[in-house]
Amino acid sequence: CIHICEMTNIASYTHLLKISNNSLYEFLHGCVDDLLQKQSPNFENYKNRDIEWTEEDFDRTRAYIQNLYRQSVIDDTLDLPKDLTTDLLEAITRCYTIRKNDIFQALAKEFILQNSHNLVNNIDWRLKWVLGTSDLAALQEPRLQVDLHCSNKIGDKVNRNVLNSEANLEQID
């Protein structure tokens, strides 16, 4: 398997030699966006450009870059093939350096959800003043509202929900 895997990797990264620098940076960042589940790069977007790829080349190269970046974050080292061109090495390294933290966050989220843990994705909070009625015009009380945007994975399905909470000053202490 090692020899076959190495041959597949060589075939995948040599496809990167068939792409211009401008399209290369866009492709690399598109691979990371796909890894982060933000937006997937589409072969049709690259088809009529300065790239000599088939759709299979595109898919293999995308998978190669994603596996390279994923493993590099896990190992905390970017291990690139020695026979890449200087421009290609620089582009892959620059994209990795810029997006390393995003990839780490995505891998951590994936790990948490795969192990059936709940994950807080985002926290929204608001501080508001509650004013009393006309009889109690002097009564003013701060209230904190917190919304926790959570997700958990059950089977293959990721469930998303929002937990709302409101507290006064005494409850916060």
PDB file of C-alpha atoms in Angstrom:
ATOM      1  CA  CYS A   1       0.000   0.000   0.000  1.00  0.00           C
ATOM      2  CA  ILE A   2       2.863   2.402   0.733  1.00  0.00           C
ATOM      3  CA  HIS A   3       4.138   2.247  -2.851  1.00  0.00           C
ATOM      4  CA  ILE A   4       0.625   2.695  -4.307  1.00  0.00           C
ATOM      5  CA  CYS A   5      -0.134   5.549  -1.873  1.00  0.00           C
ATOM      6  CA  GLU A   6       3.152   7.260  -2.742  1.00  0.00           C
ATOM      7  CA  MET A   7       2.395   6.945  -6.465  1.00  0.00           C
ATOM      8  CA  THR A   8      -1.082   8.434  -5.917  1.00  0.00           C
ATOM      9  CA  ASN A   9       0.416  11.333  -3.956  1.00  0.00           C
ATOM     10  CA  ILE A  10       3.016  11.974  -6.649  1.00  0.00           C
ATOM     11  CA  ALA A  11       0.316  11.941  -9.324  1.00  0.00           C
ATOM     12  CA  SER A  12      -1.823  14.290  -7.204  1.00  0.00           C
ATOM     13  CA  TYR A  13       0.771  16.925  -6.456  1.00  0.00           C
ATOM     14  CA  THR A  14       2.214  16.872  -9.977  1.00  0.00           C
ATOM     15  CA  HIS A  15      -1.194  18.105 -11.155  1.00  0.00           C
ATOM     16  CA  LEU A  16      -0.417  21.278  -9.208  1.00  0.00           C
ATOM     17  CA  LEU A  17       2.328  21.981 -11.733  1.00  0.00           C
ATOM     18  CA  LYS A  18      -0.368  22.451 -14.393  1.00  0.00           C
ATOM     19  CA  ILE A  19      -1.909  25.512 -12.734  1.00  0.00           C
ATOM     20  CA  SER A  20      -0.941  29.207 -12.738  1.00  0.00           C
ATOM     21  CA  ASN A  21      -0.036  30.986  -9.489  1.00  0.00           C
ATOM     22  CA  ASN A  22      -3.265  33.021  -9.343  1.00  0.00           C
ATOM     23  CA  SER A  23      -5.451  29.963  -9.806  1.00  0.00           C
ATOM     24  CA  LEU A  24      -3.202  27.969  -7.468  1.00  0.00           C
ATOM     25  CA  TYR A  25      -3.781  30.287  -4.500  1.00  0.00           C
ATOM     26  CA  GLU A  26      -7.521  30.268  -5.185  1.00  0.00           C
ATOM     27  CA  PHE A  27      -7.514  26.466  -5.452  1.00  0.00           C
ATOM     28  CA  LEU A  28      -5.520  25.977  -2.222  1.00  0.00           C
ATOM     29  CA  HIS A  29      -7.795  28.279  -0.236  1.00  0.00           C
ATOM     30  CA  GLY A  30     -10.820  26.583  -1.839  1.00  0.00           C
ATOM     31  CA  CYS A  31      -9.517  23.218  -0.608  1.00  0.00           C
ATOM     32  CA  VAL A  32      -9.263  24.620   2.912  1.00  0.00           C
ATOM     33  CA  ASP A  33     -12.759  26.143   2.687  1.00  0.00           C
ATOM     34  CA  ASP A  34     -14.045  22.704   1.671  1.00  0.00           C
ATOM     35  CA  LEU A  35     -12.221  21.133   4.616  1.00  0.00           C
ATOM     36  CA  LEU A  36     -13.877  23.724   6.883  1.00  0.00           C
ATOM     37  CA  GLN A  37     -17.251  22.931   5.272  1.00  0.00           C
ATOM     38  CA  LYS A  38     -17.681  26.560   4.220  1.00  0.00           C
ATOM     39  CA  GLN A  39     -17.677  26.250   0.441  1.00  0.00           C
ATOM     40  CA  SER A  40     -16.491  23.494  -1.872  1.00  0.00           C
ATOM     41  CA  PRO A  41     -14.302  24.243  -4.868  1.00  0.00           C
ATOM     42  CA  ASN A  42     -16.081  23.260  -8.047  1.00  0.00           C
ATOM     43  CA  PHE A  43     -14.345  21.771 -11.073  1.00  0.00           C
ATOM     44  CA  GLU A  44     -16.554  23.868 -13.356  1.00  0.00           C
ATOM     45  CA  ASN A  45     -15.003  27.049 -11.899  1.00  0.00           C
ATOM     46  CA  TYR A  46     -11.543  25.915 -13.038  1.00  0.00           C
ATOM     47  CA  LYS A  47     -12.503  24.123 -16.246  1.00  0.00           C
ATOM     48  CA  ASN A  48     -12.201  27.075 -18.648  1.00  0.00           C
ATOM     49  CA  ARG A  49      -9.119  28.564 -17.053  1.00  0.00           C
ATOM     50  CA  ASP A  50      -5.418  28.024 -17.415  1.00  0.00           C
ATOM     51  CA  ILE A  51      -5.558  24.525 -15.913  1.00  0.00           C
ATOM     52  CA  GLU A  52      -5.057  21.279 -17.814  1.00  0.00           C
ATOM     53  CA  TRP A  53      -7.002  18.970 -15.519  1.00  0.00           C
ATOM     54  CA  THR A  54      -9.674  16.367 -15.819  1.00  0.00           C
ATOM     55  CA  GLU A  55     -12.342  16.234 -13.133  1.00  0.00           C
ATOM     56  CA  GLU A  56     -10.583  13.181 -11.681  1.00  0.00           C
ATOM     57  CA  ASP A  57      -7.296  15.141 -11.502  1.00  0.00           C
ATOM     58  CA  PHE A  58      -9.157  17.948  -9.746  1.00  0.00           C
ATOM     59  CA  ASP A  59     -10.724  15.608  -7.159  1.00  0.00           C
ATOM     60  CA  ARG A  60      -7.450  13.762  -6.495  1.00  0.00           C
ATOM     61  CA  THR A  61      -5.498  16.981  -6.096  1.00  0.00           C
ATOM     62  CA  ARG A  62      -8.126  18.483  -3.788  1.00  0.00           C
ATOM     63  CA  ALA A  63      -8.046  15.331  -1.629  1.00  0.00           C
ATOM     64  CA  TYR A  64      -4.227  15.386  -1.620  1.00  0.00           C
ATOM     65  CA  ILE A  65      -4.085  19.023  -0.441  1.00  0.00           C
ATOM     66  CA  GLN A  66      -6.750  18.442   2.211  1.00  0.00           C
ATOM     67  CA  ASN A  67      -4.989  15.329   3.529  1.00  0.00           C
ATOM     68  CA  LEU A  68      -1.651  17.156   3.486  1.00  0.00           C
ATOM     69  CA  TYR A  69      -3.016  20.099   5.487  1.00  0.00           C
ATOM     70  CA  ARG A  70      -5.022  17.868   7.839  1.00  0.00           C
ATOM     71  CA  GLN A  71      -1.999  15.670   8.626  1.00  0.00           C
ATOM     72  CA  SER A  72       0.273  18.711   8.906  1.00  0.00           C
ATOM     73  CA  VAL A  73      -1.963  20.230  11.583  1.00  0.00           C
ATOM     74  CA  ILE A  74      -2.137  16.921  13.456  1.00  0.00           C
ATOM     75  CA  ASP A  75       1.659  16.433  13.291  1.00  0.00           C
ATOM     76  CA  ASP A  76       2.326  20.179  13.726  1.00  0.00           C
ATOM     77  CA  THR A  77       4.749  20.131  10.798  1.00  0.00           C
ATOM     78  CA  LEU A  78       4.305  20.732   7.080  1.00  0.00           C
ATOM     79  CA  ASP A  79       6.087  17.836   5.364  1.00  0.00           C
ATOM     80  CA  LEU A  80       6.230  18.608   1.632  1.00  0.00           C
ATOM     81  CA  PRO A  81       7.755  16.518  -1.153  1.00  0.00           C
ATOM     82  CA  LYS A  82      11.291  17.642  -1.982  1.00  0.00           C
ATOM     83  CA  ASP A  83      10.814  17.791  -5.743  1.00  0.00           C
ATOM     84  CA  LEU A  84       8.198  20.576  -5.814  1.00  0.00           C
ATOM     85  CA  THR A  85       9.022  23.854  -7.527  1.00  0.00           C
ATOM     86  CA  THR A  86       9.903  26.865  -5.391  1.00  0.00           C
ATOM     87  CA  ASP A  87       6.686  28.661  -6.378  1.00  0.00           C
ATOM     88  CA  LEU A  88       4.598  25.642  -5.486  1.00  0.00           C
ATOM     89  CA  LEU A  89       6.368  25.156  -2.144  1.00  0.00           C
ATOM     90  CA  GLU A  90       5.865  28.825  -1.325  1.00  0.00           C
ATOM     91  CA  ALA A  91       2.166  28.798  -2.274  1.00  0.00           C
ATOM     92  CA  ILE A  92       1.368  25.648  -0.277  1.00  0.00           C
ATOM     93  CA  THR A  93       3.351  26.907   2.717  1.00  0.00           C
ATOM     94  CA  ARG A  94       1.799  30.381   2.611  1.00  0.00           C
ATOM     95  CA  CYS A  95      -1.751  29.021   2.452  1.00  0.00           C
ATOM     96  CA  TYR A  96      -1.002  26.575   5.278  1.00  0.00           C
ATOM     97  CA  THR A  97       0.480  29.314   7.451  1.00  0.00           C
ATOM     98  CA  ILE A  98      -2.519  31.579   6.893  1.00  0.00           C
ATOM     99  CA  ARG A  99      -5.174  28.890   7.410  1.00  0.00           C
ATOM    100  CA  LYS A 100      -3.508  26.607   9.988  1.00  0.00           C
ATOM    101  CA  ASN A 101      -5.626  27.842  12.895  1.00  0.00           C
ATOM    102  CA  ASP A 102      -8.851  27.474  10.890  1.00  0.00           C
ATOM    103  CA  ILE A 103      -7.916  23.890   9.999  1.00  0.00           C
ATOM    104  CA  PHE A 104      -7.086  23.130  13.641  1.00  0.00           C
ATOM    105  CA  GLN A 105     -10.470  24.492  14.759  1.00  0.00           C
ATOM    106  CA  ALA A 106     -12.284  22.373  12.155  1.00  0.00           C
ATOM    107  CA  LEU A 107     -10.404  19.217  13.185  1.00  0.00           C
ATOM    108  CA  ALA A 108     -11.136  19.891  16.867  1.00  0.00           C
ATOM    109  CA  LYS A 109     -14.834  20.414  16.089  1.00  0.00           C
ATOM    110  CA  GLU A 110     -14.901  17.219  14.009  1.00  0.00           C
ATOM    111  CA  PHE A 111     -13.255  15.254  16.846  1.00  0.00           C
ATOM    112  CA  ILE A 112     -15.680  16.590  19.462  1.00  0.00           C
ATOM    113  CA  LEU A 113     -18.738  15.800  17.361  1.00  0.00           C
ATOM    114  CA  GLN A 114     -17.464  12.326  16.357  1.00  0.00           C
ATOM    115  CA  ASN A 115     -17.161  11.448  20.033  1.00  0.00           C
ATOM    116  CA  SER A 116     -20.815  12.407  20.680  1.00  0.00           C
ATOM    117  CA  HIS A 117     -20.020  15.490  22.739  1.00  0.00           C
ATOM    118  CA  ASN A 118     -22.014  18.710  22.634  1.00  0.00           C
ATOM    119  CA  LEU A 119     -20.258  21.655  21.047  1.00  0.00           C
ATOM    120  CA  VAL A 120     -20.897  25.366  21.581  1.00  0.00           C
ATOM    121  CA  ASN A 121     -20.287  26.953  18.171  1.00  0.00           C
ATOM    122  CA  ASN A 122     -21.084  30.540  19.015  1.00  0.00           C
ATOM    123  CA  ILE A 123     -22.164  32.730  21.929  1.00  0.00           C
ATOM    124  CA  ASP A 124     -24.349  35.791  21.482  1.00  0.00           C
ATOM    125  CA  TRP A 125     -24.952  38.058  24.440  1.00  0.00           C
ATOM    126  CA  ARG A 126     -26.829  41.272  25.102  1.00  0.00           C
ATOM    127  CA  LEU A 127     -26.954  43.525  28.130  1.00  0.00           C
ATOM    128  CA  LYS A 128     -30.162  45.480  28.545  1.00  0.00           C
ATOM    129  CA  TRP A 129     -31.783  47.722  31.110  1.00  0.00           C
ATOM    130  CA  VAL A 130     -35.254  46.848  32.339  1.00  0.00           C
ATOM    131  CA  LEU A 131     -37.132  49.972  33.428  1.00  0.00           C
ATOM    132  CA  GLY A 132     -39.945  49.856  35.968  1.00  0.00           C
ATOM    133  CA  THR A 133     -43.515  50.990  35.355  1.00  0.00           C
ATOM    134  CA  SER A 134     -44.607  54.598  35.869  1.00  0.00           C
ATOM    135  CA  ASP A 135     -45.214  53.863  39.572  1.00  0.00           C
ATOM    136  CA  LEU A 136     -41.685  52.473  39.901  1.00  0.00           C
ATOM    137  CA  ALA A 137     -39.859  54.771  37.477  1.00  0.00           C
ATOM    138  CA  ALA A 138     -36.760  54.748  39.639  1.00  0.00           C
ATOM    139  CA  LEU A 139     -36.416  50.958  39.344  1.00  0.00           C
ATOM    140  CA  GLN A 140     -33.783  50.054  36.793  1.00  0.00           C
ATOM    141  CA  GLU A 141     -32.248  46.644  36.555  1.00  0.00           C
ATOM    142  CA  PRO A 142     -29.571  45.305  34.218  1.00  0.00           C
ATOM    143  CA  ARG A 143     -30.371  41.991  32.529  1.00  0.00           C
ATOM    144  CA  LEU A 144     -27.985  39.755  30.653  1.00  0.00           C
ATOM    145  CA  GLN A 145     -29.289  37.634  27.784  1.00  0.00           C
ATOM    146  CA  VAL A 146     -27.101  34.810  26.492  1.00  0.00           C
ATOM    147  CA  ASP A 147     -27.741  32.595  23.457  1.00  0.00           C
ATOM    148  CA  LEU A 148     -25.569  29.486  23.097  1.00  0.00           C
ATOM    149  CA  HIS A 149     -25.565  28.113  19.538  1.00  0.00           C
ATOM    150  CA  CYS A 150     -24.826  24.408  19.982  1.00  0.00           C
ATOM    151  CA  SER A 151     -24.490  21.291  17.876  1.00  0.00           C
ATOM    152  CA  ASN A 152     -24.200  17.585  18.546  1.00  0.00           C
ATOM    153  CA  LYS A 153     -23.957  14.531  16.336  1.00  0.00           C
ATOM    154  CA  ILE A 154     -26.330  11.608  16.544  1.00  0.00           C
ATOM    155  CA  GLY A 155     -25.427   8.926  14.028  1.00  0.00           C
ATOM    156  CA  ASP A 156     -24.579  10.720  10.791  1.00  0.00           C
ATOM    157  CA  LYS A 157     -26.812  13.708  11.496  1.00  0.00           C
ATOM    158  CA  VAL A 158     -25.557  16.937  13.083  1.00  0.00           C
ATOM    159  CA  ASN A 159     -28.268  18.635  15.142  1.00  0.00           C
ATOM    160  CA  ARG A 160     -28.116  22.359  15.807  1.00  0.00           C
ATOM    161  CA  ASN A 161     -30.013  24.190  18.524  1.00  0.00           C
ATOM    162  CA  VAL A 162     -29.936  27.423  20.510  1.00  0.00           C
ATOM    163  CA  LEU A 163     -30.079  27.610  24.302  1.00  0.00           C
ATOM    164  CA  ASN A 164     -31.371  30.935  25.624  1.00  0.00           C
ATOM    165  CA  SER A 165     -30.814  32.260  29.119  1.00  0.00           C
ATOM    166  CA  GLU A 166     -31.527  35.525  30.901  1.00  0.00           C
ATOM    167  CA  ALA A 167     -30.200  36.575  34.296  1.00  0.00           C
ATOM    168  CA  ASN A 168     -30.235  39.611  36.563  1.00  0.00           C
ATOM    169  CA  LEU A 169     -27.210  40.954  38.420  1.00  0.00           C
ATOM    170  CA  GLU A 170     -27.739  38.766  41.523  1.00  0.00           C
ATOM    171  CA  GLN A 171     -28.040  35.610  39.427  1.00  0.00           C
ATOM    172  CA  ILE A 172     -24.803  36.371  37.598  1.00  0.00           C
ATOM    173  CA  ASP A 173     -22.791  36.675  40.815  1.00  0.00           C
TER     174      ASP A 173
END
